[in-house]
Amino acid sequence: MTPSEAVIWHDVECGRYAADLPLWHGLAEEAGGPVLDVGAGTGRVAIDLARRGHRMTALDHDGELLAELRRRAGDLPVDVVEADARDFHLGRRFALVIVPMQTIQILGGAAGRALFLRCALEHLEPAALLVATVAVALEGFDAAEHTELPLPDVAEHGGRLYASQPVGVRPEDGVTVVERVRQTVSPEGERTEERNEVRLDTLDADALADEARAMGFDPLPSREIEPTHEHVGSTVVVLRAPS
Ligand SMILES: C[S@@+](CC[C@H](N)C(=O)[O-])C[C@H]1O[C@@H](n2cnc3c(N)ncnc32)[C@H](O)[C@@H]1O
């Protein structure tokens, strides 16, 4: 069965990223208990951790992506929760809460992050970790000024080709806009093209640590994930819940 367009584009643009997986493996191993994956999408991280024997809860506000996650998870130990990261109340606590891939930067600015941090506190065991990755400062670029663009992310489903080409990164007021052109080519050679924008809140690790400290977290030293050909590097913000 061919997945929905939403699932395909999500997988094209996020699904093959793997540079952060060793980080999540180590943290889940150290935590030794249930893990909550916030903004889980189609389960890139949640399913990988479940395969390693970790009891996972995958939370996302997009039911279409979660339906695919549930299908892919099969019999693995993954609970699926459709909820907004800024307003969820599961009535249980986790040994680790993770926020991979800059999802912390699409929660609606400082006010949205504060709501999320409060929810995270409500769901962490004493002294357990909340770990979120923040994109390192994105350099602006514009396709019009570049002869060599970053390589597109590509996939093929049922004979249809999908390509997502980053064409611009530009700072705006309080956000960085990452612009892509999404193209498909049908088996008959018909082409479609649309623009897509992701608006990442401007945020660095120190600012997130300060926001979290103000809510009762104890920020621990941050770590780095190196950039890859397709993805920028990230700073890993590690926040310990009160004991
Ligand atoms: C960049 S993707 C990351 C997906 C996955 N964690 C990964 O690393 O491959 C961001 C995900 O966050 C979800 N998301 C964005 N805002 C959200 C919110 N307010 N509440 C819950 N999920 C949200 C999106 O639906 C999407 O699946």
PDB file of C-alpha atoms and ligand atoms in Angstrom:
ATOM      1  CA  MET A   1       0.000   0.000   0.000  1.00  0.00           C
ATOM      2  CA  THR A   2       1.350   3.443  -0.919  1.00  0.00           C
ATOM      3  CA  PRO A   3       1.581   5.701   2.166  1.00  0.00           C
ATOM      4  CA  SER A   4      -0.195   9.082   2.246  1.00  0.00           C
ATOM      5  CA  GLU A   5       1.577  12.142   0.813  1.00  0.00           C
ATOM      6  CA  ALA A   6       2.047  13.515   4.358  1.00  0.00           C
ATOM      7  CA  VAL A   7       3.834  10.334   5.406  1.00  0.00           C
ATOM      8  CA  ILE A   8       5.950  10.247   2.247  1.00  0.00           C
ATOM      9  CA  TRP A   9       7.153  13.840   2.607  1.00  0.00           C
ATOM     10  CA  HIS A  10       7.811  13.345   6.315  1.00  0.00           C
ATOM     11  CA  ASP A  11       9.932  10.285   5.532  1.00  0.00           C
ATOM     12  CA  VAL A  12      11.687  11.982   2.599  1.00  0.00           C
ATOM     13  CA  GLU A  13      12.696  14.982   4.709  1.00  0.00           C
ATOM     14  CA  CYS A  14      13.279  13.372   8.140  1.00  0.00           C
ATOM     15  CA  GLY A  15      13.233   9.599   7.802  1.00  0.00           C
ATOM     16  CA  ARG A  16      16.811   8.872   6.799  1.00  0.00           C
ATOM     17  CA  TYR A  17      18.500  11.029   9.438  1.00  0.00           C
ATOM     18  CA  ALA A  18      20.549   8.728  11.660  1.00  0.00           C
ATOM     19  CA  ALA A  19      23.317  10.866  13.154  1.00  0.00           C
ATOM     20  CA  ASP A  20      21.400  11.276  16.425  1.00  0.00           C
ATOM     21  CA  LEU A  21      20.488   7.613  16.972  1.00  0.00           C
ATOM     22  CA  PRO A  22      23.599   6.673  19.000  1.00  0.00           C
ATOM     23  CA  LEU A  23      22.737   9.520  21.394  1.00  0.00           C
ATOM     24  CA  TRP A  24      19.199   8.218  21.997  1.00  0.00           C
ATOM     25  CA  HIS A  25      20.457   4.627  22.339  1.00  0.00           C
ATOM     26  CA  GLY A  26      22.880   5.638  25.084  1.00  0.00           C
ATOM     27  CA  LEU A  27      20.391   7.804  26.951  1.00  0.00           C
ATOM     28  CA  ALA A  28      17.635   5.158  26.870  1.00  0.00           C
ATOM     29  CA  GLU A  29      20.096   2.531  28.071  1.00  0.00           C
ATOM     30  CA  GLU A  30      21.189   4.752  30.972  1.00  0.00           C
ATOM     31  CA  ALA A  31      17.606   5.676  31.858  1.00  0.00           C
ATOM     32  CA  GLY A  32      16.597   2.014  32.116  1.00  0.00           C
ATOM     33  CA  GLY A  33      12.844   2.723  32.055  1.00  0.00           C
ATOM     34  CA  PRO A  34       9.996   3.910  29.836  1.00  0.00           C
ATOM     35  CA  VAL A  35      10.791   6.628  27.304  1.00  0.00           C
ATOM     36  CA  LEU A  36       8.491   9.352  25.938  1.00  0.00           C
ATOM     37  CA  ASP A  37       9.331  10.511  22.385  1.00  0.00           C
ATOM     38  CA  VAL A  38       7.770  13.948  21.782  1.00  0.00           C
ATOM     39  CA  GLY A  39       6.972  14.816  18.142  1.00  0.00           C
ATOM     40  CA  ALA A  40       7.561  11.187  17.179  1.00  0.00           C
ATOM     41  CA  GLY A  41       6.366  11.508  13.566  1.00  0.00           C
ATOM     42  CA  THR A  42       6.399   8.143  11.807  1.00  0.00           C
ATOM     43  CA  GLY A  43       8.619   6.677  14.521  1.00  0.00           C
ATOM     44  CA  ARG A  44      12.160   7.064  13.246  1.00  0.00           C
ATOM     45  CA  VAL A  45      13.473   7.179  16.837  1.00  0.00           C
ATOM     46  CA  ALA A  46      10.627   5.538  18.791  1.00  0.00           C
ATOM     47  CA  ILE A  47      10.646   2.375  16.679  1.00  0.00           C
ATOM     48  CA  ASP A  48      14.423   2.179  16.687  1.00  0.00           C
ATOM     49  CA  LEU A  49      14.462   2.316  20.499  1.00  0.00           C
ATOM     50  CA  ALA A  50      11.562  -0.146  20.806  1.00  0.00           C
ATOM     51  CA  ARG A  51      13.521  -2.614  18.654  1.00  0.00           C
ATOM     52  CA  ARG A  52      16.264  -2.354  21.258  1.00  0.00           C
ATOM     53  CA  GLY A  53      13.824  -3.393  23.951  1.00  0.00           C
ATOM     54  CA  HIS A  54      12.850  -0.005  25.375  1.00  0.00           C
ATOM     55  CA  ARG A  55       9.229   0.577  26.380  1.00  0.00           C
ATOM     56  CA  MET A  56       8.225   3.588  24.268  1.00  0.00           C
ATOM     57  CA  THR A  57       5.422   6.130  24.199  1.00  0.00           C
ATOM     58  CA  ALA A  58       5.271   8.085  20.922  1.00  0.00           C
ATOM     59  CA  LEU A  59       3.439  11.413  21.101  1.00  0.00           C
ATOM     60  CA  ASP A  60       2.583  13.615  18.134  1.00  0.00           C
ATOM     61  CA  HIS A  61      -0.286  15.930  17.160  1.00  0.00           C
ATOM     62  CA  ASP A  62      -0.456  14.503  13.628  1.00  0.00           C
ATOM     63  CA  GLY A  63      -2.789  11.502  13.557  1.00  0.00           C
ATOM     64  CA  GLU A  64      -1.820  10.555  10.005  1.00  0.00           C
ATOM     65  CA  LEU A  65       1.858  10.204  10.906  1.00  0.00           C
ATOM     66  CA  LEU A  66       0.939   8.303  14.078  1.00  0.00           C
ATOM     67  CA  ALA A  67      -1.245   5.844  12.157  1.00  0.00           C
ATOM     68  CA  GLU A  68       1.804   4.976  10.062  1.00  0.00           C
ATOM     69  CA  LEU A  69       3.979   4.767  13.176  1.00  0.00           C
ATOM     70  CA  ARG A  70       1.479   2.316  14.727  1.00  0.00           C
ATOM     71  CA  ARG A  71       1.473   0.222  11.555  1.00  0.00           C
ATOM     72  CA  ARG A  72       5.264   0.115  11.395  1.00  0.00           C
ATOM     73  CA  ALA A  73       5.627  -0.642  15.106  1.00  0.00           C
ATOM     74  CA  GLY A  74       3.600  -3.864  14.777  1.00  0.00           C
ATOM     75  CA  ASP A  75       4.097  -5.857  17.973  1.00  0.00           C
ATOM     76  CA  LEU A  76       6.880  -3.689  19.329  1.00  0.00           C
ATOM     77  CA  PRO A  77       6.311  -2.101  22.766  1.00  0.00           C
ATOM     78  CA  VAL A  78       5.148   1.331  21.538  1.00  0.00           C
ATOM     79  CA  ASP A  79       2.142   3.228  22.959  1.00  0.00           C
ATOM     80  CA  VAL A  80       0.864   5.905  20.625  1.00  0.00           C
ATOM     81  CA  VAL A  81      -0.602   9.173  21.895  1.00  0.00           C
ATOM     82  CA  GLU A  82      -2.164  11.812  19.661  1.00  0.00           C
ATOM     83  CA  ALA A  83      -1.777  15.065  21.590  1.00  0.00           C
ATOM     84  CA  ASP A  84      -0.262  18.505  21.494  1.00  0.00           C
ATOM     85  CA  ALA A  85       3.176  18.621  23.129  1.00  0.00           C
ATOM     86  CA  ARG A  86       2.057  21.782  24.937  1.00  0.00           C
ATOM     87  CA  ASP A  87      -0.995  20.201  26.524  1.00  0.00           C
ATOM     88  CA  PHE A  88      -0.853  16.527  27.402  1.00  0.00           C
ATOM     89  CA  HIS A  89      -1.678  14.713  30.621  1.00  0.00           C
ATOM     90  CA  LEU A  90      -0.971  10.993  30.493  1.00  0.00           C
ATOM     91  CA  GLY A  91      -1.150  10.279  34.229  1.00  0.00           C
ATOM     92  CA  ARG A  92       2.204   8.484  34.268  1.00  0.00           C
ATOM     93  CA  ARG A  93       5.892   9.283  34.461  1.00  0.00           C
ATOM     94  CA  PHE A  94       8.897   8.378  32.321  1.00  0.00           C
ATOM     95  CA  ALA A  95      12.568   7.626  32.954  1.00  0.00           C
ATOM     96  CA  LEU A  96      13.454   9.779  29.927  1.00  0.00           C
ATOM     97  CA  VAL A  97      11.666  12.327  27.729  1.00  0.00           C
ATOM     98  CA  ILE A  98      13.270  13.067  24.339  1.00  0.00           C
ATOM     99  CA  VAL A  99      12.562  15.766  21.745  1.00  0.00           C
ATOM    100  CA  PRO A 100      14.582  14.881  18.621  1.00  0.00           C
ATOM    101  CA  MET A 101      15.184  16.893  15.467  1.00  0.00           C
ATOM    102  CA  GLN A 102      14.469  20.499  16.459  1.00  0.00           C
ATOM    103  CA  THR A 103      10.840  19.832  17.349  1.00  0.00           C
ATOM    104  CA  ILE A 104      11.461  22.068  20.382  1.00  0.00           C
ATOM    105  CA  GLN A 105      11.812  24.919  17.828  1.00  0.00           C
ATOM    106  CA  ILE A 106       8.337  24.496  16.350  1.00  0.00           C
ATOM    107  CA  LEU A 107       6.277  24.716  19.519  1.00  0.00           C
ATOM    108  CA  GLY A 108       5.271  28.355  19.144  1.00  0.00           C
ATOM    109  CA  GLY A 109       8.121  30.324  20.667  1.00  0.00           C
ATOM    110  CA  ALA A 110       8.939  30.836  24.342  1.00  0.00           C
ATOM    111  CA  ALA A 111       5.291  30.656  25.427  1.00  0.00           C
ATOM    112  CA  GLY A 112       4.780  27.305  23.681  1.00  0.00           C
ATOM    113  CA  ARG A 113       8.045  25.930  25.063  1.00  0.00           C
ATOM    114  CA  ALA A 114       7.035  26.941  28.599  1.00  0.00           C
ATOM    115  CA  LEU A 115       3.785  24.996  28.247  1.00  0.00           C
ATOM    116  CA  PHE A 116       5.726  21.998  26.944  1.00  0.00           C
ATOM    117  CA  LEU A 117       8.334  22.193  29.742  1.00  0.00           C
ATOM    118  CA  ARG A 118       5.524  22.198  32.325  1.00  0.00           C
ATOM    119  CA  CYS A 119       3.972  19.101  30.726  1.00  0.00           C
ATOM    120  CA  ALA A 120       7.390  17.415  30.578  1.00  0.00           C
ATOM    121  CA  LEU A 121       7.937  18.060  34.306  1.00  0.00           C
ATOM    122  CA  GLU A 122       4.584  16.437  35.032  1.00  0.00           C
ATOM    123  CA  HIS A 123       5.715  13.297  33.167  1.00  0.00           C
ATOM    124  CA  LEU A 124       9.303  12.848  34.398  1.00  0.00           C
ATOM    125  CA  GLU A 125      10.333  10.593  37.275  1.00  0.00           C
ATOM    126  CA  PRO A 126      12.388  12.377  39.983  1.00  0.00           C
ATOM    127  CA  ALA A 127      15.849  13.373  38.600  1.00  0.00           C
ATOM    128  CA  ALA A 128      15.000  11.899  35.176  1.00  0.00           C
ATOM    129  CA  LEU A 129      16.231  13.639  32.011  1.00  0.00           C
ATOM    130  CA  LEU A 130      14.496  15.703  29.370  1.00  0.00           C
ATOM    131  CA  VAL A 131      16.747  15.861  26.295  1.00  0.00           C
ATOM    132  CA  ALA A 132      16.048  18.103  23.287  1.00  0.00           C
ATOM    133  CA  THR A 133      18.131  18.911  20.218  1.00  0.00           C
ATOM    134  CA  VAL A 134      18.441  22.453  18.902  1.00  0.00           C
ATOM    135  CA  ALA A 135      19.724  23.208  15.378  1.00  0.00           C
ATOM    136  CA  VAL A 136      23.028  25.031  15.405  1.00  0.00           C
ATOM    137  CA  ALA A 137      22.703  28.515  13.905  1.00  0.00           C
ATOM    138  CA  LEU A 138      21.549  28.010  10.320  1.00  0.00           C
ATOM    139  CA  GLU A 139      23.450  30.013   7.756  1.00  0.00           C
ATOM    140  CA  GLY A 140      21.197  31.889   5.386  1.00  0.00           C
ATOM    141  CA  PHE A 141      21.317  30.926   1.728  1.00  0.00           C
ATOM    142  CA  ASP A 142      19.264  31.617  -1.348  1.00  0.00           C
ATOM    143  CA  ALA A 143      19.060  29.333  -4.391  1.00  0.00           C
ATOM    144  CA  ALA A 144      19.254  32.368  -6.659  1.00  0.00           C
ATOM    145  CA  GLU A 145      22.790  33.031  -5.397  1.00  0.00           C
ATOM    146  CA  HIS A 146      24.018  29.418  -5.347  1.00  0.00           C
ATOM    147  CA  THR A 147      25.316  27.328  -8.206  1.00  0.00           C
ATOM    148  CA  GLU A 148      25.580  24.259  -5.952  1.00  0.00           C
ATOM    149  CA  LEU A 149      22.508  23.557  -3.827  1.00  0.00           C
ATOM    150  CA  PRO A 150      22.388  20.943  -1.059  1.00  0.00           C
ATOM    151  CA  LEU A 151      21.431  17.545  -2.481  1.00  0.00           C
ATOM    152  CA  PRO A 152      17.647  16.929  -2.574  1.00  0.00           C
ATOM    153  CA  ASP A 153      16.076  14.241  -0.374  1.00  0.00           C
ATOM    154  CA  VAL A 154      14.474  11.683  -2.688  1.00  0.00           C
ATOM    155  CA  ALA A 155      12.194   8.618  -2.582  1.00  0.00           C
ATOM    156  CA  GLU A 156      10.116   6.433  -4.903  1.00  0.00           C
ATOM    157  CA  HIS A 157       6.646   5.015  -4.189  1.00  0.00           C
ATOM    158  CA  GLY A 158       4.547   3.045  -6.659  1.00  0.00           C
ATOM    159  CA  GLY A 159       6.617   4.366  -9.567  1.00  0.00           C
ATOM    160  CA  ARG A 160       6.187   8.019  -8.493  1.00  0.00           C
ATOM    161  CA  LEU A 161       9.395   9.914  -7.695  1.00  0.00           C
ATOM    162  CA  TYR A 162       9.523  12.386  -4.807  1.00  0.00           C
ATOM    163  CA  ALA A 163      12.280  14.970  -4.402  1.00  0.00           C
ATOM    164  CA  SER A 164      12.545  17.683  -1.782  1.00  0.00           C
ATOM    165  CA  GLN A 165      15.135  20.331  -2.585  1.00  0.00           C
ATOM    166  CA  PRO A 166      16.214  22.870   0.058  1.00  0.00           C
ATOM    167  CA  VAL A 167      16.271  26.218  -1.776  1.00  0.00           C
ATOM    168  CA  GLY A 168      16.606  28.797   0.935  1.00  0.00           C
ATOM    169  CA  VAL A 169      17.227  29.578   4.583  1.00  0.00           C
ATOM    170  CA  ARG A 170      16.373  33.082   5.695  1.00  0.00           C
ATOM    171  CA  PRO A 171      16.144  34.770   9.061  1.00  0.00           C
ATOM    172  CA  GLU A 172      12.903  36.560   9.868  1.00  0.00           C
ATOM    173  CA  ASP A 173      11.669  38.122  13.062  1.00  0.00           C
ATOM    174  CA  GLY A 174      12.368  35.478  15.757  1.00  0.00           C
ATOM    175  CA  VAL A 175      12.391  32.558  13.314  1.00  0.00           C
ATOM    176  CA  THR A 176      14.543  30.961  10.649  1.00  0.00           C
ATOM    177  CA  VAL A 177      12.535  30.014   7.561  1.00  0.00           C
ATOM    178  CA  VAL A 178      13.745  26.865   5.796  1.00  0.00           C
ATOM    179  CA  GLU A 179      12.270  26.742   2.313  1.00  0.00           C
ATOM    180  CA  ARG A 180      12.038  23.633   0.134  1.00  0.00           C
ATOM    181  CA  VAL A 181      10.667  22.818  -3.304  1.00  0.00           C
ATOM    182  CA  ARG A 182       8.799  19.511  -3.345  1.00  0.00           C
ATOM    183  CA  GLN A 183       8.594  17.851  -6.759  1.00  0.00           C
ATOM    184  CA  THR A 184       6.962  14.628  -7.868  1.00  0.00           C
ATOM    185  CA  VAL A 185       7.210  12.843 -11.210  1.00  0.00           C
ATOM    186  CA  SER A 186       4.533  10.263 -12.032  1.00  0.00           C
ATOM    187  CA  PRO A 187       5.325   7.031 -13.911  1.00  0.00           C
ATOM    188  CA  GLU A 188       3.837   8.777 -16.994  1.00  0.00           C
ATOM    189  CA  GLY A 189       6.304  11.649 -16.619  1.00  0.00           C
ATOM    190  CA  GLU A 190       3.862  14.236 -15.210  1.00  0.00           C
ATOM    191  CA  ARG A 191       5.515  16.645 -12.869  1.00  0.00           C
ATOM    192  CA  THR A 192       4.101  18.517  -9.832  1.00  0.00           C
ATOM    193  CA  GLU A 193       5.878  21.184  -7.850  1.00  0.00           C
ATOM    194  CA  GLU A 194       5.047  23.027  -4.624  1.00  0.00           C
ATOM    195  CA  ARG A 195       6.873  25.185  -2.122  1.00  0.00           C
ATOM    196  CA  ASN A 196       7.101  24.177   1.534  1.00  0.00           C
ATOM    197  CA  GLU A 197       8.308  26.245   4.471  1.00  0.00           C
ATOM    198  CA  VAL A 198       9.313  25.236   7.984  1.00  0.00           C
ATOM    199  CA  ARG A 199       9.638  28.070  10.488  1.00  0.00           C
ATOM    200  CA  LEU A 200      12.122  27.248  13.248  1.00  0.00           C
ATOM    201  CA  ASP A 201      12.019  29.454  16.333  1.00  0.00           C
ATOM    202  CA  THR A 202      15.326  31.165  16.939  1.00  0.00           C
ATOM    203  CA  LEU A 203      16.737  29.339  19.955  1.00  0.00           C
ATOM    204  CA  ASP A 204      20.131  28.361  21.255  1.00  0.00           C
ATOM    205  CA  ALA A 205      21.093  25.858  23.905  1.00  0.00           C
ATOM    206  CA  ASP A 206      21.832  28.475  26.579  1.00  0.00           C
ATOM    207  CA  ALA A 207      18.472  30.164  26.111  1.00  0.00           C
ATOM    208  CA  LEU A 208      16.631  26.847  26.368  1.00  0.00           C
ATOM    209  CA  ALA A 209      18.649  25.925  29.477  1.00  0.00           C
ATOM    210  CA  ASP A 210      17.725  29.281  31.066  1.00  0.00           C
ATOM    211  CA  GLU A 211      14.029  28.800  30.296  1.00  0.00           C
ATOM    212  CA  ALA A 212      14.141  25.304  31.778  1.00  0.00           C
ATOM    213  CA  ARG A 213      16.066  26.429  34.889  1.00  0.00           C
ATOM    214  CA  ALA A 214      13.364  28.987  35.576  1.00  0.00           C
ATOM    215  CA  MET A 215      10.845  26.123  35.645  1.00  0.00           C
ATOM    216  CA  GLY A 216      12.823  23.961  38.075  1.00  0.00           C
ATOM    217  CA  PHE A 217      15.051  21.899  35.781  1.00  0.00           C
ATOM    218  CA  ASP A 218      18.774  21.492  36.421  1.00  0.00           C
ATOM    219  CA  PRO A 219      20.612  21.952  33.076  1.00  0.00           C
ATOM    220  CA  LEU A 220      23.561  19.543  32.631  1.00  0.00           C
ATOM    221  CA  PRO A 221      26.439  20.048  30.144  1.00  0.00           C
ATOM    222  CA  SER A 222      25.198  20.010  26.570  1.00  0.00           C
ATOM    223  CA  ARG A 223      26.560  17.768  23.792  1.00  0.00           C
ATOM    224  CA  GLU A 224      26.917  18.132  20.036  1.00  0.00           C
ATOM    225  CA  ILE A 225      25.712  16.131  17.039  1.00  0.00           C
ATOM    226  CA  GLU A 226      27.923  16.728  14.026  1.00  0.00           C
ATOM    227  CA  PRO A 227      26.384  17.957  10.764  1.00  0.00           C
ATOM    228  CA  THR A 228      25.885  15.479   7.911  1.00  0.00           C
ATOM    229  CA  HIS A 229      25.731  16.154   4.153  1.00  0.00           C
ATOM    230  CA  GLU A 230      21.937  16.497   4.380  1.00  0.00           C
ATOM    231  CA  HIS A 231      21.394  17.880   7.890  1.00  0.00           C
ATOM    232  CA  VAL A 232      22.807  20.658  10.021  1.00  0.00           C
ATOM    233  CA  GLY A 233      24.485  19.846  13.316  1.00  0.00           C
ATOM    234  CA  SER A 234      22.603  20.082  16.614  1.00  0.00           C
ATOM    235  CA  THR A 235      23.276  20.983  20.183  1.00  0.00           C
ATOM    236  CA  VAL A 236      21.829  18.482  22.632  1.00  0.00           C
ATOM    237  CA  VAL A 237      20.292  20.183  25.649  1.00  0.00           C
ATOM    238  CA  VAL A 238      20.161  17.924  28.726  1.00  0.00           C
ATOM    239  CA  LEU A 239      17.803  18.949  31.532  1.00  0.00           C
ATOM    240  CA  ARG A 240      17.419  17.074  34.815  1.00  0.00           C
ATOM    241  CA  ALA A 241      14.055  17.130  36.563  1.00  0.00           C
ATOM    242  CA  PRO A 242      13.975  17.924  40.294  1.00  0.00           C
ATOM    243  CA  SER A 243      14.745  14.986  42.644  1.00  0.00           C
TER     244      SER A 243
HETATM  245  C1  LIG B   1      10.946  17.432  12.518  1.00  0.00           C
HETATM  246  S1  LIG B   1       9.658  16.269  12.798  1.00  0.00           S
HETATM  247  C2  LIG B   1      10.536  15.100  13.785  1.00  0.00           C
HETATM  248  C3  LIG B   1       9.955  13.710  13.703  1.00  0.00           C
HETATM  249  C4  LIG B   1      10.679  12.626  14.488  1.00  0.00           C
HETATM  250  N1  LIG B   1      10.819  12.972  15.893  1.00  0.00           N
HETATM  251  C5  LIG B   1      12.061  12.380  13.925  1.00  0.00           C
HETATM  252  O1  LIG B   1      13.021  12.766  14.590  1.00  0.00           O
HETATM  253  O2  LIG B   1      12.162  11.815  12.839  1.00  0.00           O
HETATM  254  C6  LIG B   1       8.652  17.146  13.970  1.00  0.00           C
HETATM  255  C7  LIG B   1       7.459  16.352  14.474  1.00  0.00           C
HETATM  256  O3  LIG B   1       6.853  17.098  15.534  1.00  0.00           O
HETATM  257  C8  LIG B   1       5.453  17.043  15.401  1.00  0.00           C
HETATM  258  N2  LIG B   1       4.901  18.241  16.081  1.00  0.00           N
HETATM  259  C9  LIG B   1       5.058  19.541  15.715  1.00  0.00           C
HETATM  260  N3  LIG B   1       4.420  20.344  16.579  1.00  0.00           N
HETATM  261  C10 LIG B   1       3.857  19.536  17.514  1.00  0.00           C
HETATM  262  C11 LIG B   1       3.065  19.772  18.663  1.00  0.00           C
HETATM  263  N4  LIG B   1       2.719  21.020  19.023  1.00  0.00           N
HETATM  264  N5  LIG B   1       2.643  18.725  19.398  1.00  0.00           N
HETATM  265  C12 LIG B   1       2.969  17.457  19.033  1.00  0.00           C
HETATM  266  N6  LIG B   1       3.724  17.164  17.949  1.00  0.00           N
HETATM  267  C13 LIG B   1       4.166  18.189  17.205  1.00  0.00           C
HETATM  268  C14 LIG B   1       5.205  17.010  13.899  1.00  0.00           C
HETATM  269  O4  LIG B   1       3.937  16.477  13.591  1.00  0.00           O
HETATM  270  C15 LIG B   1       6.365  16.129  13.436  1.00  0.00           C
HETATM  271  O5  LIG B   1       6.001  14.775  13.431  1.00  0.00           O
END
